[in-house]
Coordinates of C-alpha atoms and ligand atoms in Angstrom, one line a residue:
Chain R
M172 CA 46.5 188.4 30.2
N173 CA 46.2 192.0 31.5
K174 CA 49.6 193.6 32.3
I175 CA 48.4 196.9 33.7
P176 CA 48.2 197.1 37.5
N177 CA 45.5 199.1 39.0
R178 CA 47.9 201.6 40.5
Q179 CA 49.0 202.5 37.0
V180 CA 45.4 203.0 36.0
I181 CA 44.9 205.5 38.8
C182 CA 47.9 207.4 37.6
E183 CA 46.8 207.5 34.0
T184 CA 43.3 208.5 35.0
L185 CA 44.5 211.3 37.2
L186 CA 47.0 212.4 34.6
S187 CA 44.2 212.9 32.0
L188 CA 41.9 214.7 34.5
A189 CA 44.6 216.9 36.0
K190 CA 45.1 218.7 32.8
E191 CA 41.6 220.2 33.1
D192 CA 41.4 220.3 36.9
R193 CA 44.4 222.0 38.4
D194 CA 43.1 221.3 41.9
I195 CA 43.8 217.6 41.6
M196 CA 47.0 216.8 43.5
V197 CA 49.0 213.7 44.2
L198 CA 51.0 213.2 47.3
A199 CA 53.6 210.5 47.9
S200 CA 55.7 209.3 50.8
D201 CA 58.9 208.1 49.1
S202 CA 56.3 205.9 47.3
R203 CA 55.9 207.5 43.8
G204 CA 57.5 204.4 42.2
S205 CA 55.5 201.8 44.1
A206 CA 52.3 203.8 43.6
A207 CA 53.2 204.2 39.8
M208 CA 52.8 207.9 40.2
A209 CA 56.2 208.9 38.8
P210 CA 54.6 209.9 35.5
F211 CA 52.3 212.2 37.3
A212 CA 55.1 213.8 39.3
A213 CA 57.0 214.4 36.1
A214 CA 54.1 215.8 34.2
Y215 CA 52.6 218.0 36.9
P216 CA 55.3 219.0 39.4
E217 CA 53.1 221.8 40.7
Q218 CA 50.3 219.3 41.5
F219 CA 52.6 216.8 43.1
V220 CA 53.9 216.8 46.7
E221 CA 56.6 214.6 48.1
V222 CA 56.6 214.3 51.9
G223 CA 59.3 211.7 52.4
I224 CA 58.8 208.7 54.6
A225 CA 56.1 210.3 56.8
E226 CA 52.7 208.8 56.6
Q227 CA 51.2 210.8 59.4
N228 CA 52.5 214.0 57.8
I229 CA 51.1 213.1 54.3
V230 CA 47.6 212.8 55.6
G231 CA 47.8 216.0 57.7
I232 CA 49.3 218.0 54.8
S233 CA 46.6 216.6 52.5
A234 CA 43.8 217.7 54.9
G235 CA 45.3 221.2 54.9
L236 CA 45.5 221.2 51.1
A237 CA 41.9 220.1 50.9
H238 CA 40.8 222.7 53.3
S239 CA 42.2 225.2 50.9
G240 CA 40.2 223.8 47.9
K241 CA 42.6 221.2 46.6
K242 CA 41.6 217.7 45.7
P243 CA 44.5 215.6 47.2
F244 CA 45.1 211.9 46.3
V245 CA 47.4 210.4 48.9
T246 CA 49.3 207.4 47.4
S247 CA 51.1 205.4 50.0
P248 CA 51.4 201.7 51.0
A249 CA 48.1 200.5 52.4
C250 CA 49.8 198.9 55.5
F251 CA 51.3 202.2 56.6
L252 CA 48.6 204.6 55.3
S253 CA 45.8 202.7 57.0
M254 CA 47.5 202.2 60.4
R255 CA 50.2 204.7 60.9
S256 CA 48.1 207.6 59.9
I257 CA 44.7 206.4 61.2
E258 CA 44.4 209.2 63.8
Q259 CA 45.0 211.8 61.1
I260 CA 42.5 210.0 58.9
K261 CA 39.9 210.0 61.7
V262 CA 40.4 213.6 62.9
D263 CA 41.8 215.6 60.0
V264 CA 39.9 213.8 57.2
A265 CA 36.7 212.3 58.5
Y266 CA 35.9 214.4 61.5
S267 CA 36.8 217.6 59.8
G268 CA 35.1 216.6 56.6
T269 CA 38.0 217.3 54.3
N270 CA 38.1 216.1 50.7
V271 CA 41.0 213.7 50.9
K272 CA 41.3 210.5 48.8
L273 CA 43.5 207.9 50.5
I274 CA 44.8 205.4 48.0
G275 CA 46.3 202.4 49.8
I276 CA 48.6 200.7 47.4
S277 CA 50.0 197.1 47.6
G278 CA 47.2 196.2 50.0
G279 CA 46.3 192.8 51.4
V280 CA 49.1 190.4 51.1
S281 CA 50.7 192.0 48.0
Y282 CA 54.0 192.3 50.0
G283 CA 53.7 188.6 51.0
A284 CA 57.3 187.8 51.8
L285 CA 57.9 191.0 53.7
G286 CA 55.9 189.8 56.7
M287 CA 53.2 191.2 59.0
S288 CA 54.5 194.7 59.1
H289 CA 53.8 194.9 55.3
H290 CA 50.6 192.9 55.1
S291 CA 47.6 195.1 55.1
V292 CA 44.8 192.9 56.3
Q293 CA 43.2 195.1 58.9
D294 CA 42.8 198.2 56.8
I295 CA 39.1 197.6 55.8
A296 CA 38.1 197.0 59.4
V297 CA 39.8 200.1 60.6
A298 CA 38.6 202.4 57.8
R299 CA 35.1 201.0 58.0
A300 CA 34.8 202.0 61.7
I301 CA 35.5 205.7 60.9
P302 CA 32.3 207.7 60.5
G303 CA 31.9 209.3 57.1
L304 CA 34.8 207.6 55.5
M305 CA 34.0 205.7 52.3
V306 CA 35.8 202.4 51.7
L307 CA 36.3 201.1 48.2
L308 CA 38.1 198.3 46.4
P309 CA 38.2 198.2 42.6
A310 CA 38.1 194.7 41.0
D311 CA 40.1 195.3 37.9
R312 CA 41.6 198.0 35.7
H313 CA 38.3 199.1 34.1
E314 CA 36.7 199.5 37.5
T315 CA 39.7 201.3 38.8
K316 CA 39.3 203.9 36.1
K317 CA 35.6 204.4 36.7
M318 CA 36.2 204.6 40.5
T319 CA 39.0 207.2 40.1
E320 CA 36.8 209.4 38.0
A321 CA 33.9 209.0 40.5
L322 CA 36.2 209.9 43.4
V323 CA 37.4 213.1 41.7
Q324 CA 33.7 214.1 41.4
H325 CA 32.9 213.2 45.0
N326 CA 33.6 215.7 47.7
G327 CA 34.6 213.9 50.9
G328 CA 37.0 211.4 52.4
A329 CA 37.6 208.0 51.0
Y330 CA 39.9 205.1 51.5
V331 CA 40.7 203.0 48.5
R332 CA 42.6 199.7 48.6
I333 CA 44.4 198.3 45.6
G334 CA 46.9 195.5 45.1
R335 CA 50.4 195.5 43.6
T336 CA 50.4 193.4 40.5
A337 CA 48.1 193.4 37.5
V338 CA 45.0 191.3 37.9
E339 CA 43.0 189.5 35.3
D340 CA 40.0 191.5 34.0
V341 CA 36.6 191.1 35.5
Y342 CA 34.9 193.5 33.0
S343 CA 35.5 193.4 29.2
S344 CA 35.5 197.2 29.1
D345 CA 34.7 200.2 31.2
D346 CA 31.3 200.5 29.4
Y347 CA 29.1 199.6 32.4
P348 CA 27.3 201.6 35.0
F349 CA 29.4 202.3 38.1
E350 CA 28.0 203.9 41.1
I351 CA 29.7 204.3 44.5
G352 CA 27.7 202.3 47.0
K353 CA 26.0 200.1 44.4
A354 CA 27.1 196.5 44.1
V355 CA 27.4 195.0 40.6
T356 CA 25.8 191.7 39.9
L357 CA 28.3 189.9 37.7
R358 CA 26.3 186.7 37.4
E359 CA 22.7 186.0 38.1
G360 CA 22.0 182.9 40.2
S361 CA 19.5 181.5 42.7
D362 CA 21.3 178.7 44.5
I363 CA 23.9 180.6 46.5
T364 CA 25.6 184.0 46.4
L365 CA 29.3 184.7 46.3
I366 CA 30.4 188.1 47.3
G367 CA 33.9 189.5 46.8
A368 CA 35.6 192.9 46.7
G369 CA 38.7 194.1 44.9
E370 CA 41.0 191.3 43.8
T371 CA 38.9 188.5 45.1
V372 CA 36.1 189.2 42.6
R373 CA 38.0 187.4 39.8
I374 CA 38.4 184.4 42.1
I375 CA 34.7 184.1 43.0
L376 CA 33.8 184.5 39.3
D377 CA 36.0 181.5 38.6
A378 CA 34.5 179.6 41.5
A379 CA 31.0 180.3 40.1
E380 CA 32.1 178.8 36.8
L381 CA 33.2 175.6 38.6
L382 CA 29.8 175.6 40.4
Q383 CA 28.0 175.9 37.1
Q384 CA 29.8 172.7 36.0
A385 CA 28.4 171.0 39.1
G386 CA 24.9 172.3 38.2
V387 CA 24.8 175.0 40.8
K388 CA 23.8 178.6 39.8
A389 CA 25.8 181.0 41.9
R390 CA 25.0 184.7 42.0
V391 CA 28.2 186.8 42.0
L392 CA 28.2 190.2 43.6
N393 CA 31.1 192.6 43.2
M394 CA 30.9 194.7 46.4
H395 CA 33.3 197.4 45.3
T396 CA 32.1 199.8 47.9
I397 CA 32.3 198.3 51.4
K398 CA 31.1 201.6 52.9
P399 CA 28.4 202.8 52.3
L400 CA 27.4 199.2 51.8
D401 CA 24.7 198.1 49.4
E402 CA 22.4 196.6 51.9
E403 CA 19.6 196.1 49.4
A404 CA 21.7 193.8 47.2
I405 CA 22.7 191.8 50.2
I406 CA 19.2 191.3 51.6
A407 CA 17.9 190.4 48.2
A408 CA 20.8 187.9 47.7
A409 CA 20.0 186.3 51.1
R410 CA 16.3 186.1 50.4
E411 CA 16.6 184.8 46.8
T412 CA 19.6 182.5 47.1
G413 CA 19.4 181.3 50.7
G414 CA 23.2 181.3 51.4
I415 CA 26.1 183.6 51.2
I416 CA 29.9 183.1 50.9
T417 CA 32.2 186.2 51.2
V418 CA 35.8 186.1 50.1
E419 CA 38.3 188.8 51.0
E420 CA 42.0 189.5 51.1
H421 CA 41.6 190.7 54.7
S422 CA 41.3 189.5 58.2
V423 CA 38.1 187.7 58.9
F424 CA 37.6 190.2 61.6
G425 CA 35.8 193.4 60.6
G426 CA 36.1 193.2 56.8
L427 CA 33.8 192.5 53.9
G428 CA 32.4 189.3 55.5
A429 CA 31.7 191.0 58.8
A430 CA 30.0 193.9 57.1
V431 CA 27.8 191.5 55.0
A432 CA 27.0 189.4 58.1
E433 CA 25.9 192.4 60.0
V434 CA 23.3 193.1 57.4
V435 CA 22.3 189.5 56.9
V436 CA 21.7 188.6 60.6
Q437 CA 19.7 191.8 61.2
N438 CA 17.5 191.5 58.1
Q439 CA 17.4 188.1 56.5
P440 CA 19.4 185.4 58.4
V441 CA 20.7 182.7 56.2
P442 CA 23.8 180.4 56.4
M443 CA 27.0 182.2 55.7
K444 CA 30.7 181.5 55.3
V445 CA 33.3 184.2 55.7
L446 CA 36.6 183.3 53.9
G447 CA 39.6 185.5 54.5
I448 CA 42.8 185.6 56.5
P449 CA 42.3 183.8 59.9
D450 CA 43.4 185.3 63.2
E451 CA 46.9 183.7 63.3
P452 CA 50.5 184.9 62.9
A453 CA 51.1 186.2 59.4
I454 CA 52.6 183.6 57.0
A455 CA 55.1 184.8 54.5
G456 CA 55.2 183.9 50.9
K457 CA 54.1 185.1 47.5
T458 CA 50.5 186.4 47.2
A459 CA 49.4 183.2 45.4
E460 CA 51.0 181.0 48.0
V461 CA 49.3 182.8 50.8
F462 CA 46.0 182.6 49.0
E463 CA 46.4 178.9 48.4
H464 CA 47.4 178.4 52.1
Y465 CA 44.2 180.0 53.3
G466 CA 42.0 178.4 50.7
L467 CA 41.1 181.6 48.9
T468 CA 40.9 179.7 45.6
P469 CA 38.1 178.9 43.2
G470 CA 38.5 175.2 44.0
N471 CA 38.1 175.6 47.7
I472 CA 35.2 178.1 47.3
N473 CA 33.5 175.7 45.1
K474 CA 33.9 173.0 47.7
I475 CA 32.6 175.2 50.5
A476 CA 29.7 176.3 48.4
L477 CA 28.6 172.7 47.8
E478 CA 28.9 172.0 51.5
L479 CA 26.8 175.0 52.4
I480 CA 24.1 174.2 49.9
N481 CA 23.8 170.5 51.0
K482 CA 23.5 171.4 54.7
Chain F
M250 CA 89.0 190.4 65.7
E251 CA 91.8 192.2 63.8
I252 CA 90.6 195.1 61.6
Q253 CA 91.9 193.2 58.6
D254 CA 89.8 190.1 59.4
L255 CA 86.7 192.2 60.0
K256 CA 87.2 193.7 56.6
I257 CA 87.4 190.2 55.1
K258 CA 84.4 189.2 57.0
A259 CA 82.4 192.1 55.7
A260 CA 83.3 191.2 52.1
Q261 CA 82.2 187.6 52.7
I262 CA 78.9 188.8 54.2
R263 CA 78.4 190.9 51.1
Q264 CA 78.9 187.8 49.0
D265 CA 76.4 185.9 51.1
L266 CA 73.7 188.6 51.0
L267 CA 74.0 188.9 47.2
T268 CA 73.6 185.2 46.9
I269 CA 70.5 184.9 49.1
I270 CA 68.8 187.9 47.4
H271 CA 69.7 186.5 44.0
R272 CA 68.3 183.1 44.9
A273 CA 65.1 184.5 46.4
K274 CA 64.7 187.0 43.6
T275 CA 63.7 189.6 46.2
G276 CA 65.5 191.8 48.7
H277 CA 66.8 195.2 49.5
T278 CA 70.3 195.1 48.1
G279 CA 71.5 198.6 48.3
G280 CA 70.8 199.4 51.9
S281 CA 72.0 196.0 53.0
L282 CA 75.4 196.5 51.3
S283 CA 75.7 200.0 52.8
N284 CA 75.3 198.8 56.4
T285 CA 77.3 195.6 56.2
D286 CA 80.4 197.2 57.7
I287 CA 78.5 198.7 60.6
L288 CA 76.9 195.3 61.4
T289 CA 80.2 193.5 61.0
A290 CA 81.9 195.8 63.5
L291 CA 79.0 195.4 65.9
Y292 CA 78.5 191.6 65.7
Y293 CA 82.1 190.5 65.5
E294 CA 83.9 193.0 67.6
I295 CA 81.8 195.4 69.6
M296 CA 78.7 193.9 71.0
N297 CA 78.7 191.8 74.1
I298 CA 76.6 188.8 73.1
D299 CA 76.5 185.1 73.7
V300 CA 75.5 183.1 70.7
A301 CA 74.8 180.0 72.9
N302 CA 72.5 182.1 75.1
P303 CA 70.8 184.7 72.8
K304 CA 68.6 185.9 75.7
W305 CA 71.4 186.5 78.2
E306 CA 70.2 189.4 80.3
E307 CA 73.4 191.4 80.2
R308 CA 73.8 191.2 76.4
D309 CA 74.0 194.3 74.3
R310 CA 70.9 194.9 72.2
F311 CA 70.8 195.6 68.5
V312 CA 67.6 197.0 66.9
A313 CA 67.4 197.2 63.1
S314 CA 65.1 200.1 62.6
K315 CA 65.8 200.0 58.9
G316 CA 64.3 196.5 58.9
H317 CA 64.2 196.3 55.1
S318 CA 68.0 195.8 55.0
V319 CA 67.7 192.5 56.8
E320 CA 69.8 190.4 54.4
S321 CA 73.1 191.5 55.9
L322 CA 71.7 190.7 59.3
W323 CA 70.5 187.2 58.3
C324 CA 73.9 186.4 56.9
I325 CA 75.7 187.6 59.9
L326 CA 73.5 185.9 62.4
A327 CA 73.9 182.6 60.5
D328 CA 77.6 183.1 60.3
R329 CA 77.8 183.8 64.0
G330 CA 75.9 180.6 64.6
F331 CA 72.5 181.8 65.8
F332 CA 71.0 179.4 63.3
P333 CA 72.3 177.0 60.7
K334 CA 73.8 178.6 57.6
E335 CA 71.8 176.1 55.6
E336 CA 68.6 177.9 56.6
L337 CA 69.7 181.0 54.6
K338 CA 68.4 179.1 51.6
T339 CA 64.9 179.5 52.9
Y340 CA 65.2 183.3 52.9
S341 CA 61.8 184.7 51.6
Q342 CA 60.4 181.3 50.7
F343 CA 56.9 180.3 51.7
G344 CA 56.5 179.7 55.4
T345 CA 60.1 180.7 56.3
R346 CA 61.1 182.5 59.5
L347 CA 63.8 184.3 57.5
I348 CA 61.4 186.8 56.0
G349 CA 62.2 190.2 54.4
H350 CA 62.4 191.9 57.7
P351 CA 63.7 191.1 61.2
N352 CA 61.6 188.6 62.9
N353 CA 62.1 187.7 66.6
K354 CA 61.1 184.0 66.1
V355 CA 64.8 183.9 65.0
P356 CA 67.4 183.7 67.7
G357 CA 69.5 186.9 67.9
I358 CA 66.6 189.2 66.8
E359 CA 65.3 191.3 69.6
M360 CA 62.3 192.9 67.9
N361 CA 60.2 192.7 64.8
T362 CA 60.7 195.8 62.6
G363 CA 59.9 196.7 59.0
A364 CA 57.7 199.7 59.4
L365 CA 60.2 202.6 59.6
G366 CA 60.5 204.9 62.6
H367 CA 59.8 202.2 65.3
G368 CA 63.4 201.2 66.2
L369 CA 64.5 204.2 68.2
P370 CA 61.5 204.4 70.5
I371 CA 61.9 200.7 71.2
S372 CA 65.6 201.3 71.9
V373 CA 64.9 204.1 74.2
G374 CA 62.7 201.7 76.2
M375 CA 65.4 199.1 76.3
A376 CA 68.1 201.6 77.4
L377 CA 65.8 203.1 80.0
A378 CA 65.1 199.6 81.4
A379 CA 68.9 199.0 81.7
K380 CA 69.2 202.3 83.7
R381 CA 66.3 201.5 86.0
D382 CA 67.6 197.9 86.6
G383 CA 71.2 199.1 87.1
R384 CA 72.4 197.0 84.2
S385 CA 75.4 197.9 82.0
Y386 CA 74.4 196.7 78.6
R387 CA 74.3 199.1 75.6
V388 CA 71.6 199.4 73.0
F389 CA 72.5 200.0 69.3
C390 CA 69.8 201.2 66.9
L391 CA 70.4 201.3 63.2
M392 CA 68.3 203.8 61.3
G393 CA 68.1 204.9 57.7
D394 CA 68.6 208.5 56.6
G395 CA 65.4 208.5 54.6
E396 CA 63.7 207.1 57.7
Q397 CA 64.5 210.3 59.6
A398 CA 61.4 211.9 58.0
E399 CA 59.3 209.8 60.4
G400 CA 58.4 212.1 63.3
S401 CA 58.6 209.2 65.8
N402 CA 62.4 209.3 65.6
W403 CA 62.4 212.9 66.9
E404 CA 60.0 212.0 69.7
A405 CA 62.5 209.3 70.7
A406 CA 65.4 211.6 70.3
M407 CA 63.9 213.9 72.8
A408 CA 63.2 211.1 75.2
G409 CA 66.7 209.7 74.9
A410 CA 68.3 213.0 75.9
H411 CA 65.7 213.7 78.5
Y412 CA 66.4 210.4 80.3
K413 CA 70.2 210.9 79.9
L414 CA 70.5 207.5 78.1
D415 CA 74.3 207.4 77.6
N416 CA 73.9 203.6 77.1
L417 CA 72.0 204.3 73.9
V418 CA 73.7 204.5 70.5
G419 CA 71.7 205.6 67.5
I420 CA 73.4 205.0 64.2
I421 CA 72.2 206.6 60.9
D422 CA 73.2 204.8 57.8
R423 CA 73.8 208.1 55.9
N424 CA 74.0 206.8 52.4
G425 CA 72.2 209.8 51.0
L426 CA 69.6 207.8 49.1
Q427 CA 66.2 206.5 49.7
I428 CA 63.8 205.0 47.1
S429 CA 62.7 208.0 45.1
G430 CA 66.1 209.6 44.9
T431 CA 68.5 211.5 47.1
T432 CA 67.4 212.3 50.6
E433 CA 68.0 216.0 49.9
E434 CA 65.6 215.9 46.9
V435 CA 62.9 213.8 48.6
M436 CA 62.9 215.5 52.1
G437 CA 66.0 217.5 53.0
L438 CA 67.7 216.5 56.2
E439 CA 70.6 218.8 56.4
P440 CA 72.1 220.0 58.7
L441 CA 71.5 216.6 60.2
E442 CA 74.4 216.7 62.7
E443 CA 73.2 220.0 64.1
K444 CA 69.7 218.7 64.4
W445 CA 70.7 215.7 66.6
A446 CA 73.1 217.9 68.6
A447 CA 70.2 220.3 69.2
F448 CA 68.2 217.4 70.5
G449 CA 70.8 216.8 73.2
W450 CA 72.8 214.0 71.6
N451 CA 76.5 213.6 71.3
V452 CA 77.0 213.4 67.6
I453 CA 80.0 211.7 66.0
S454 CA 80.3 211.8 62.2
I455 CA 82.4 209.1 60.6
D456 CA 83.1 207.2 57.4
G457 CA 80.6 204.4 58.0
N458 CA 82.3 202.1 55.5
S459 CA 85.7 202.4 57.4
M460 CA 86.2 199.5 59.7
E461 CA 88.8 201.4 61.6
E462 CA 86.6 204.3 62.3
L463 CA 83.6 202.2 63.2
V464 CA 85.4 200.0 65.7
Q465 CA 87.2 203.0 67.2
T466 CA 84.0 205.0 67.5
F467 CA 81.8 202.2 69.0
R468 CA 84.6 201.3 71.5
N469 CA 84.6 204.8 72.9
V470 CA 80.8 205.1 73.5
P471 CA 79.7 206.8 75.7
E472 CA 82.0 209.6 75.2
I473 CA 80.0 211.9 77.4
E474 CA 78.3 210.8 80.6
G475 CA 74.5 211.4 80.5
K476 CA 74.3 211.9 76.8
P477 CA 73.0 209.4 74.2
T478 CA 75.3 209.1 71.2
L479 CA 74.4 209.5 67.5
V480 CA 76.8 208.0 65.1
L481 CA 76.3 209.6 61.7
A482 CA 77.8 206.8 59.6
N483 CA 78.5 208.3 56.1
T484 CA 78.2 205.3 53.8
I485 CA 77.7 204.5 50.1
K486 CA 74.5 202.7 49.2
G487 CA 75.4 199.5 47.3
K488 CA 79.0 199.6 48.8
G489 CA 81.3 196.9 47.7
V490 CA 79.7 196.2 44.4
S491 CA 81.0 198.8 41.9
F492 CA 78.0 199.0 39.6
A493 CA 75.5 199.2 42.5
E494 CA 77.3 202.0 44.4
G495 CA 75.3 205.2 44.6
V496 CA 72.6 204.0 42.2
P497 CA 69.1 204.6 43.7
G498 CA 67.5 201.7 41.7
W499 CA 69.6 199.2 43.6
H500 CA 67.4 199.9 46.7
H501 CA 65.4 196.8 45.8
H502 CA 67.0 195.8 42.6
V503 CA 67.8 192.0 42.6
P504 CA 71.1 191.0 40.9
N505 CA 70.6 188.9 37.8
D506 CA 72.9 186.0 37.1
E507 CA 75.6 188.1 35.4
E508 CA 75.4 190.8 38.1
L509 CA 75.7 188.2 40.8
E510 CA 78.8 186.8 39.1
R511 CA 80.4 190.2 38.7
G512 CA 79.6 191.2 42.3
L513 CA 80.9 188.0 43.8
T514 CA 84.1 188.3 41.7
E515 CA 84.7 191.9 42.8
L516 CA 84.3 190.9 46.4
Q517 CA 86.5 187.9 46.0
Q518 CA 89.2 190.1 44.6
K519 CA 88.8 192.3 47.7
I520 CA 89.1 189.3 50.0
D521 CA 92.2 188.1 48.2
E522 CA 93.8 191.5 48.3
L523 CA 93.1 191.8 52.0
S524 CA 94.3 188.3 52.8
G525 CA 97.5 189.0 50.8
E526 CA 98.1 192.2 52.8
G527 CA 97.6 190.2 55.9
Q528 CA 100.4 187.8 55.1
V529 CA 102.9 190.6 54.3
K530 CA 102.5 192.0 57.8
Ligands
TPP726 C1 56.6 203.4 57.8 C2 57.2 203.0 56.6 N1 57.0 203.7 55.5 C3 57.5 203.3 54.3 C4 58.2 202.1 54.2 C5 58.7 201.6 52.8 N2 60.1 201.8 52.7 C6 61.0 200.7 52.9 S1 62.6 201.1 52.7 C7 62.2 202.7 52.3 C8 63.3 203.7 52.0 C9 64.2 203.8 53.2 O1 65.3 204.7 52.9 P1 66.4 204.9 54.0 O2 65.8 205.1 55.3 O3 67.3 206.0 53.5 O4 67.1 203.5 54.0 P2 68.3 202.9 53.1 O5 68.6 203.9 52.0 O6 69.5 202.8 54.0 O7 67.9 201.6 52.5 C10 60.8 202.9 52.3 C11 60.1 204.2 52.0 C12 58.4 201.4 55.4 N3 59.1 200.3 55.4 N4 57.9 201.8 56.5

């Protein structure tokens, strides 16, 4: 079982790149511990900025740093970074075209028992609506490493959402082609397509395994970039498999499922199911309990897939 | 209540909060321990509230802006009878209403908080409504010191003075620590008293773990007509549990079995000591 959370992978990757690239900077809002960035702060104090508990300020300062040629990585809890600072993200980052990477940590329902103020299940919807802002969710530690390297190379604004605890591996190594905006087909299949992003990718892979046992060949797409979205992969999946299920750790409004549906209905209408967090008061509990409550489990996905196919 | 009894009550609340955090294996221990004396003074002596009628219009309002330190509040609300003490066992469990932050589904909680920097603006609104409606209730808002880095506090500070809200009492739990270290390392606040004074507030700096000073201070508010009050309550994070006092890691460290035992014992000694003193008098 993998014990390395994605936030730690981001820190390690930036640590190794920062040695060569003195413009890489990490910013924290009393969050260096939760973002696992303490080692970076210790190793490169000149490339680290602490702003205190001030999420609007952290984005504004980062935009100013980027304007002066720096490559800032903002590491702050996804719930606050994506909502509290959204105007700074819209105007100072996206509109002004500054090179700021926003890393939302402990996203989704990572902070399950802390309630709605700490759940981050609107962030994808909000970030996605901002012109020019890339939106990414890495599926495991290998992808997190490749994504971080790609983000250092990319000049422009991006919002990345990761969870809190270590997730089971999706890839066996980081030896695979990763391209921002290009979905990865993890399993070929012609009966139905399962699409996930971030930490739901492992879940749909497990669901596909269950379906296999029932004789159903499910295609599995890892949509690590929600914006720009890989429309080609979605249209092909709709055409070739006839049905799509999306699974996300996000409100069913405006997230992965909505993004995929927008492409499907306008290009290749097929039956779809959007699984995520419904529009109801947040329920508190451990991440796994919340997932179970909303049916974001391989067993339930398997059941829904069979229903969709037999329609 | 007598000062002595308030002190005993605070120690008991500290025992309760350690117990629920230990059981749930999650919680913000340090900040809850540091503000227990403040909340005890407010809920058992100062605030005009009616447990049987939590929505009574003339009640004093309390807003926990540092919502993460909710455990002391849950224990006090239960002890005061806003909900059964038994329910404390559900703290942080799946589906509970006693989550890790104030939740106004629970009687006695005015507003949902948890994202820092929201409490004071809300409190300004409540205090302003009292003025406009000619009501005499007061609004108490407890903030963290690390929380002061959120600009929204200063926007509210301006508004509070602008609208002459002498029915508004801001309290800063000045324990000097946040998550990543001391406040002065993370984002320096000093001179904090002068900043609030410059924003037009009447600032009173006290020992925030002294029941005498807390009760005395809150009783006398407002001191100055037309000015909101800021009580700078100098506290110790982790107060009351020797090995947690002043240790940043205890912000969200959860006591293990042995630490719980030691903490409860220390607090019991304190209670016994205080009860003994009480008898002598
Ligand atoms: C807007 C926002 N940003 C970040 C956090 C995460 N957070 C919770 S507690 C805390 C530290 C609070 O420090 P302080 O205000 O000094 O409180 P205390 O030391 O009394 O616990 C942080 C950063 C939050 N709850 N809300």
